[in-house]
XYZ file of C-alpha atoms in Angstrom:
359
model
C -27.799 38.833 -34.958
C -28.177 37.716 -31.615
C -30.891 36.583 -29.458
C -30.742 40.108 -27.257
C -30.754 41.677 -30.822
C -34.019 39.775 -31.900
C -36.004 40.554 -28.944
C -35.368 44.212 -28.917
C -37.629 46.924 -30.816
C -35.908 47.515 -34.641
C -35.646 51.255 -33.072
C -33.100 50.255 -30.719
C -30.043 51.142 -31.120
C -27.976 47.887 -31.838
C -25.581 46.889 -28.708
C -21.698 47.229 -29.371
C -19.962 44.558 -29.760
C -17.196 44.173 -26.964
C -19.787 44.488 -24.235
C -21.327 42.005 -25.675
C -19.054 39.306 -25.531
C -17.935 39.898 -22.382
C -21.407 39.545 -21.187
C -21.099 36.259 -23.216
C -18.098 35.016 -21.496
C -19.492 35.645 -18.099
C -22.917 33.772 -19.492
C -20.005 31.076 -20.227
C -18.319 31.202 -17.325
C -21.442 30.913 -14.760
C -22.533 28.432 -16.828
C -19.279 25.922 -15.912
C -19.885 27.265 -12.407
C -23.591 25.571 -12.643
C -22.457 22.346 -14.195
C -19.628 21.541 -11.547
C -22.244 22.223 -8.893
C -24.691 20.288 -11.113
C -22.586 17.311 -9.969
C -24.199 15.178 -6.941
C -20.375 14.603 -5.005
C -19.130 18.375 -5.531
C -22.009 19.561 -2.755
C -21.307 16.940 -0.428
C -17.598 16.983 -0.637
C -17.842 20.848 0.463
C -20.166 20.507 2.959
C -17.392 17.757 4.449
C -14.277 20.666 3.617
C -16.721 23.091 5.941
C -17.362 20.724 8.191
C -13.727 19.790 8.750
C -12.627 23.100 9.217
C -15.229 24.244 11.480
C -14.356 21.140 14.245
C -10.433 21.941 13.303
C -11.441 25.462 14.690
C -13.391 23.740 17.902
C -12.033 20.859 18.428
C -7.831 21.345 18.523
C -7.199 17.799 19.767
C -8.717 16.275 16.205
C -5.776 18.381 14.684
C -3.523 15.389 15.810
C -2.930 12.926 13.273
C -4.035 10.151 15.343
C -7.262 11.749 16.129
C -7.612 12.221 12.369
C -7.028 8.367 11.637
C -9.586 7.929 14.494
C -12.408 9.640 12.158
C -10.971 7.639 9.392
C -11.228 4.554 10.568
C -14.523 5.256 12.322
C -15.402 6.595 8.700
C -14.339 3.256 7.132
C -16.503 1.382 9.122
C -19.425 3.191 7.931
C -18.120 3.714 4.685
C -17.627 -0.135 4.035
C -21.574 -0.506 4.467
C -22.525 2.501 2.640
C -21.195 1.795 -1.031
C -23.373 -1.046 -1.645
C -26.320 0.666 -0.085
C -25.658 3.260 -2.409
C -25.659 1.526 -5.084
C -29.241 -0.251 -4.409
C -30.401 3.033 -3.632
C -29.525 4.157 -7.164
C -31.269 0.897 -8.605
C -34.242 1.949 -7.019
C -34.370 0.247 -3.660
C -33.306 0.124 0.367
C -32.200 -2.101 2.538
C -33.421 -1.823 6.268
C -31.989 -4.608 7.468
C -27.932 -3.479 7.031
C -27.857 -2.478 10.354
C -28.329 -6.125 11.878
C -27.043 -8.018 8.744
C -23.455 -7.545 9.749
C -24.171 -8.644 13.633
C -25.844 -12.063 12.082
C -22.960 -12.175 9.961
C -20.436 -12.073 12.964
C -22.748 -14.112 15.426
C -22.412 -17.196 12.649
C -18.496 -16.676 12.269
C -18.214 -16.669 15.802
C -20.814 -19.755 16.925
C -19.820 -21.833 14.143
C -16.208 -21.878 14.944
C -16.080 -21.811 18.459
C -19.132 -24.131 19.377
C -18.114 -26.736 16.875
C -14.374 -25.936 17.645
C -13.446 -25.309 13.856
C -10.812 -23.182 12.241
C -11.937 -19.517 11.983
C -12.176 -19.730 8.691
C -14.544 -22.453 8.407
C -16.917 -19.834 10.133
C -15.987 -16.714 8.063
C -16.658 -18.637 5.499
C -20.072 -20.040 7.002
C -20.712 -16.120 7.689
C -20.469 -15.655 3.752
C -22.886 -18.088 2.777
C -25.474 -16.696 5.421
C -25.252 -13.495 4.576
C -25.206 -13.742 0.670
C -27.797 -15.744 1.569
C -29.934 -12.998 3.310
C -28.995 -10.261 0.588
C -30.835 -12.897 -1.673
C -33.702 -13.538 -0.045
C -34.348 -10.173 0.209
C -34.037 -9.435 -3.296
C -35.599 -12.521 -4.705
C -38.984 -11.763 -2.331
C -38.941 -7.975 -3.730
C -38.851 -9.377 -7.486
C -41.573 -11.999 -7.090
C -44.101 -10.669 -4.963
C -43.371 -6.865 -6.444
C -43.674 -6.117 -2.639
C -41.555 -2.429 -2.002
C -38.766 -2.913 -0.505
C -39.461 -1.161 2.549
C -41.579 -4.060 3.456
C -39.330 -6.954 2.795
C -36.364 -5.484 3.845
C -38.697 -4.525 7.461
C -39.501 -7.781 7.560
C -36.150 -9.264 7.733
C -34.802 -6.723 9.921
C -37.073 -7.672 12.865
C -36.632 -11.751 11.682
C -32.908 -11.189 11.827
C -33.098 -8.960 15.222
C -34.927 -11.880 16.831
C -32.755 -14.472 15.822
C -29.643 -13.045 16.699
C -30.709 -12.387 20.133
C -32.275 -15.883 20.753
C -30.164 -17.941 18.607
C -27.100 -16.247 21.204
C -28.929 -17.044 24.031
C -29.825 -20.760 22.997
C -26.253 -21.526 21.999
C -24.375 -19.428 24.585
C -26.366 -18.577 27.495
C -25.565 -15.028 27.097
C -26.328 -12.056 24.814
C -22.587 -12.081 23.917
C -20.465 -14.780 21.746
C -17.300 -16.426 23.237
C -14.042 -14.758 22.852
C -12.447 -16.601 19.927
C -8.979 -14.647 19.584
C -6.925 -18.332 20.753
C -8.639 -20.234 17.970
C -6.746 -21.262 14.943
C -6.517 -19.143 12.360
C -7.234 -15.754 14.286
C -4.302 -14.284 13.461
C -4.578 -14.447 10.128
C -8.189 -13.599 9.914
C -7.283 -10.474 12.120
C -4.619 -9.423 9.775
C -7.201 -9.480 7.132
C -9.919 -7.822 8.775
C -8.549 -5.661 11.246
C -5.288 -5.384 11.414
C -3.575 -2.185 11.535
C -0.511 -0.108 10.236
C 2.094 2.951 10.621
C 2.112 5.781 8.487
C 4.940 8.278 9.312
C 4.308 7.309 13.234
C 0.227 7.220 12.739
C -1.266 4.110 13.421
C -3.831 3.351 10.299
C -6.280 0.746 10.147
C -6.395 -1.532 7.450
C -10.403 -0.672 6.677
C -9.436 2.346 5.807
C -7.343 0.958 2.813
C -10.639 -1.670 2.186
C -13.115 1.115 1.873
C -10.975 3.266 -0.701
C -10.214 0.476 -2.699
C -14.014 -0.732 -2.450
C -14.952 2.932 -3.197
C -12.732 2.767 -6.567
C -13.585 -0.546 -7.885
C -17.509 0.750 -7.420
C -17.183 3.795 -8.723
C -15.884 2.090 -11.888
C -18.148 -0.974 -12.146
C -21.299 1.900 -11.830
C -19.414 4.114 -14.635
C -17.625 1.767 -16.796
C -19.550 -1.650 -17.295
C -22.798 -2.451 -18.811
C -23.998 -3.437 -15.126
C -23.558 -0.045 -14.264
C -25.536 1.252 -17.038
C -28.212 -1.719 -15.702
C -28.382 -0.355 -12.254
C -29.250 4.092 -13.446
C -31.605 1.968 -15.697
C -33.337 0.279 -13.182
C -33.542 2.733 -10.586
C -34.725 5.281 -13.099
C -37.904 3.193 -14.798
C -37.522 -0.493 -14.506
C -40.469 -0.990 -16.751
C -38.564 1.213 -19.529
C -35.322 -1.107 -18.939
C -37.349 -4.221 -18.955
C -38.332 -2.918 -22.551
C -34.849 -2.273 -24.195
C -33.534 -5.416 -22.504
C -32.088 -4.703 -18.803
C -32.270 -8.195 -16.949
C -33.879 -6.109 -13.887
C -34.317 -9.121 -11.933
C -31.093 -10.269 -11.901
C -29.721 -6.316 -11.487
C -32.215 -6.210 -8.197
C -31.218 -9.260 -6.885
C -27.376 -8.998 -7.247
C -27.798 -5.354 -5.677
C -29.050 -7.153 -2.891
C -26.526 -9.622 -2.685
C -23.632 -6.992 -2.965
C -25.436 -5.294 0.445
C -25.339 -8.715 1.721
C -21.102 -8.745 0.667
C -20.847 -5.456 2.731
C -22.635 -6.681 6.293
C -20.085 -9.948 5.803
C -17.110 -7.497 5.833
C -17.987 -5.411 8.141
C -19.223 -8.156 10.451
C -16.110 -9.925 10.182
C -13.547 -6.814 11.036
C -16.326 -6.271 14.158
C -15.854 -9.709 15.320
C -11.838 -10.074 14.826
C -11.442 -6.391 16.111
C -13.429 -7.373 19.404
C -13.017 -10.862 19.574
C -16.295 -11.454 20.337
C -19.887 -9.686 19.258
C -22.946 -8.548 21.429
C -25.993 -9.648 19.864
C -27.861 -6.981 20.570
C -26.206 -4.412 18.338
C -26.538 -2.811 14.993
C -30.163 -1.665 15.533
C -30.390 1.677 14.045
C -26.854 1.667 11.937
C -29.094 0.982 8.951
C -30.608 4.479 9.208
C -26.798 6.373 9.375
C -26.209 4.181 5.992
C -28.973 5.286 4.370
C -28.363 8.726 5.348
C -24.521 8.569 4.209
C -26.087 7.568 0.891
C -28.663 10.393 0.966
C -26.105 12.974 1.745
C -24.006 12.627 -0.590
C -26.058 12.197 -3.365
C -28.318 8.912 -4.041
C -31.703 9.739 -4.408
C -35.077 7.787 -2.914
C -36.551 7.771 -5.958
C -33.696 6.091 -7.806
C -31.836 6.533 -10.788
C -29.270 8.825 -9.773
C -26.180 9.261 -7.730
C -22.289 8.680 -7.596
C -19.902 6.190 -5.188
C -17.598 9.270 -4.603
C -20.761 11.329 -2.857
C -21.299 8.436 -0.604
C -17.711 8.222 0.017
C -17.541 11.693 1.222
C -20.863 11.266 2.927
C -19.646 8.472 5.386
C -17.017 10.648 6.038
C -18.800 13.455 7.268
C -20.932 11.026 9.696
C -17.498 9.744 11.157
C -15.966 12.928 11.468
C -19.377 14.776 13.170
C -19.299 11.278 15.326
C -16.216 12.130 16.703
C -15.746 15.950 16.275
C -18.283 15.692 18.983
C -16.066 13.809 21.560
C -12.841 15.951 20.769
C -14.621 19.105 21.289
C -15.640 17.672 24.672
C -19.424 18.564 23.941
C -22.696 16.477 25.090
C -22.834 13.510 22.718
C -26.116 13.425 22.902
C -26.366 16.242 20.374
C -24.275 13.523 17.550
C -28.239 12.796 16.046
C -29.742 16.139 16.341
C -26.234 16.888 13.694
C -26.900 13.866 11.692
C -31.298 15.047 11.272
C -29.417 18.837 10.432
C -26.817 17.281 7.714
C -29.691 14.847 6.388
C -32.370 17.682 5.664
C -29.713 20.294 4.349
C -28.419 17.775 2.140
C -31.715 16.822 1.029
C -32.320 20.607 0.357
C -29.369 20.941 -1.759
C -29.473 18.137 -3.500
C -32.919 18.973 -4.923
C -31.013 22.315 -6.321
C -28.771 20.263 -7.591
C -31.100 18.603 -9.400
C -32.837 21.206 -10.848
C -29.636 22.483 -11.983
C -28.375 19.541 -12.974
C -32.039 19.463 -15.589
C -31.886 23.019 -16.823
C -31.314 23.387 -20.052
């Protein structure tokens, strides 16, 4: 007998049975519905389809496939940034200094080589070193003095803003570095960085290609390894991961570290894209990462959230960005979007979240 049956007076007259079932199968049916929702990157990634088509509509020039590798690339440069954001954010923490971390990065690639009249590379790889550097320093301060991360990270986001304004202006005598591009070893730093290619007669840069691969080795270290299993640990209870063996230390600070990888990428296809870096910049970028991550998916709080939510996150800044521009409107209006997206996809992913925890 079934549940219906049992709640029914015994006077009732008993259901027939084909109604029944199909009643069940539409129970079933809704039911799938719910758990593909349930699923942090399947909100985000329509909220991006929508959002596409409604600046395809306004906007005919982004129609273009050069206009569309535009938003790509100005996607990718966001995108680089906001995996490993994402990931700290699902261990639990955030990072306000990856806006300016990838500026420092560039501004030690940039002095290093062209004050002390080095191979590029000896700088790119001082830039490295600095900024894994940074990503540790911020995570080894959070784990000893159990300060939030808010804090620390706060900290060294006005430290590093400071020094990469004064340290340019002590070195250079200007807010801006020196234009490296005739140094040895440009060339091939370029075609690393930020070089470009066709595809079909579209010029495609080659961040583009970084950020999906990026995106796909992520998205199977956080749902494949043990250190993914570390970081939905941490960010969930750390206390509770401590207990059944998690090395959370070691998970925070190599979180940090990873953001610290992302500012040194993206500072070095900034500085061999430009040739030279304004000191100045990057103030603010750390709140569109954060975002990004927010969007499509990562929760505050920890504990939960995908690389492929992110992904399509990042995507939707780039292409609101410059949806903007191609529909000729006031740019001006590009943050008043971004505060819409953020709160909307706050407010659905708390219903995802409910649905994702109903039984």
């Amino acid at each position: 007998m079934s549940m219906t049956q049992q709640a029914e007076p015994a006077v009732t007259t008993p259901p027939v049975s084909g109604p029944g079932k199909e009643k069940d199968g539409r129970t079933q049916q809704r039911s799938l519905v719910l758990r593909l929702l349930a699923r942090p990157e399947v909100g985000v990634f329509l909220g991006a389809l929508a959002i596409l088509v409604f600046f395809l509509i306004m906007a005919p020039t982004l129609r273009q496939g050069s206009s569309m590798s535009t938003v790509l690339y100005q996607s990718s440069t966001i995108g680089i940034m906001v995996l490993p954001v994402a990931l700290l954010m699902i261990g639990g923490e955030f990072d306000l200094s990856s806006g300016v971390a990838p500026v420092a990065s560039a501004l030690t690639a940039s002095m290093t080589a062209f004050e002390l009249t080095l191979n590029v590379w000896v700088g790119v790889i001082a830039a490295l070193v600095v900024s894994l550097a940074i990503g540790f320093f911020n995570g080894w301060l959070l784990v000893k003095t159990g300060l939030p991360s808010f804090l620390v990270t706060l900290g060294t986001f006005m430290g590093l803003q400071g020094v990469n304004l004064a340290v340019t202006k002590l070195v250079t005598g200007n807010v801006a570095t020196d234009d490296i591009s005739d140094m040895d070893g440009f060339d091939q730093a370029k075609a690393l960085f930020a070089s470009s290619f066709d595809v079909g007669g579209v010029n495609v840069k080659i961040t583009v290609l970084w950020w999906l691969a990026f995106a796909a080795l992520a998205t199977w270290v956080l749902l494949r390894t043990k250190y993914g299993n570390w970081i939905f640990a941490v960010g969930g209870n750390k206390d509770s991961a401590r207990a059944v063996g998690v090395p959370v230390n070691f998970t925070k600070i190599s979180l940090f570290v990873l953001v610290g990888f992302g500012a040194w990428f993206v500072g070095m296809h900034n500085l061999f894209q430009y040739n030279t870096v304004q000191s100045g910049e990057g103030v603010g970028n750390e709140l569109i990462y954060i975002a990004a991550a927010v969007v499509g998916g990562c929760l505050l709080t920890g504990g939960y959230g995908t690389i492929i939510g992110p992904v399509f996150g990042a995507f939707m800044f780039g292409l609101v960005q410059l949806g903007i521009v191609y529909a000729t409107w006031n740019p001006d209006w590009f943050k008043t979007f971004l505060g819409v997206m953020l709160v909307g996809a706050t407010l659905v992913n708390l219903w995802v979240r409910k649905q994702a925890t109903r039984r």
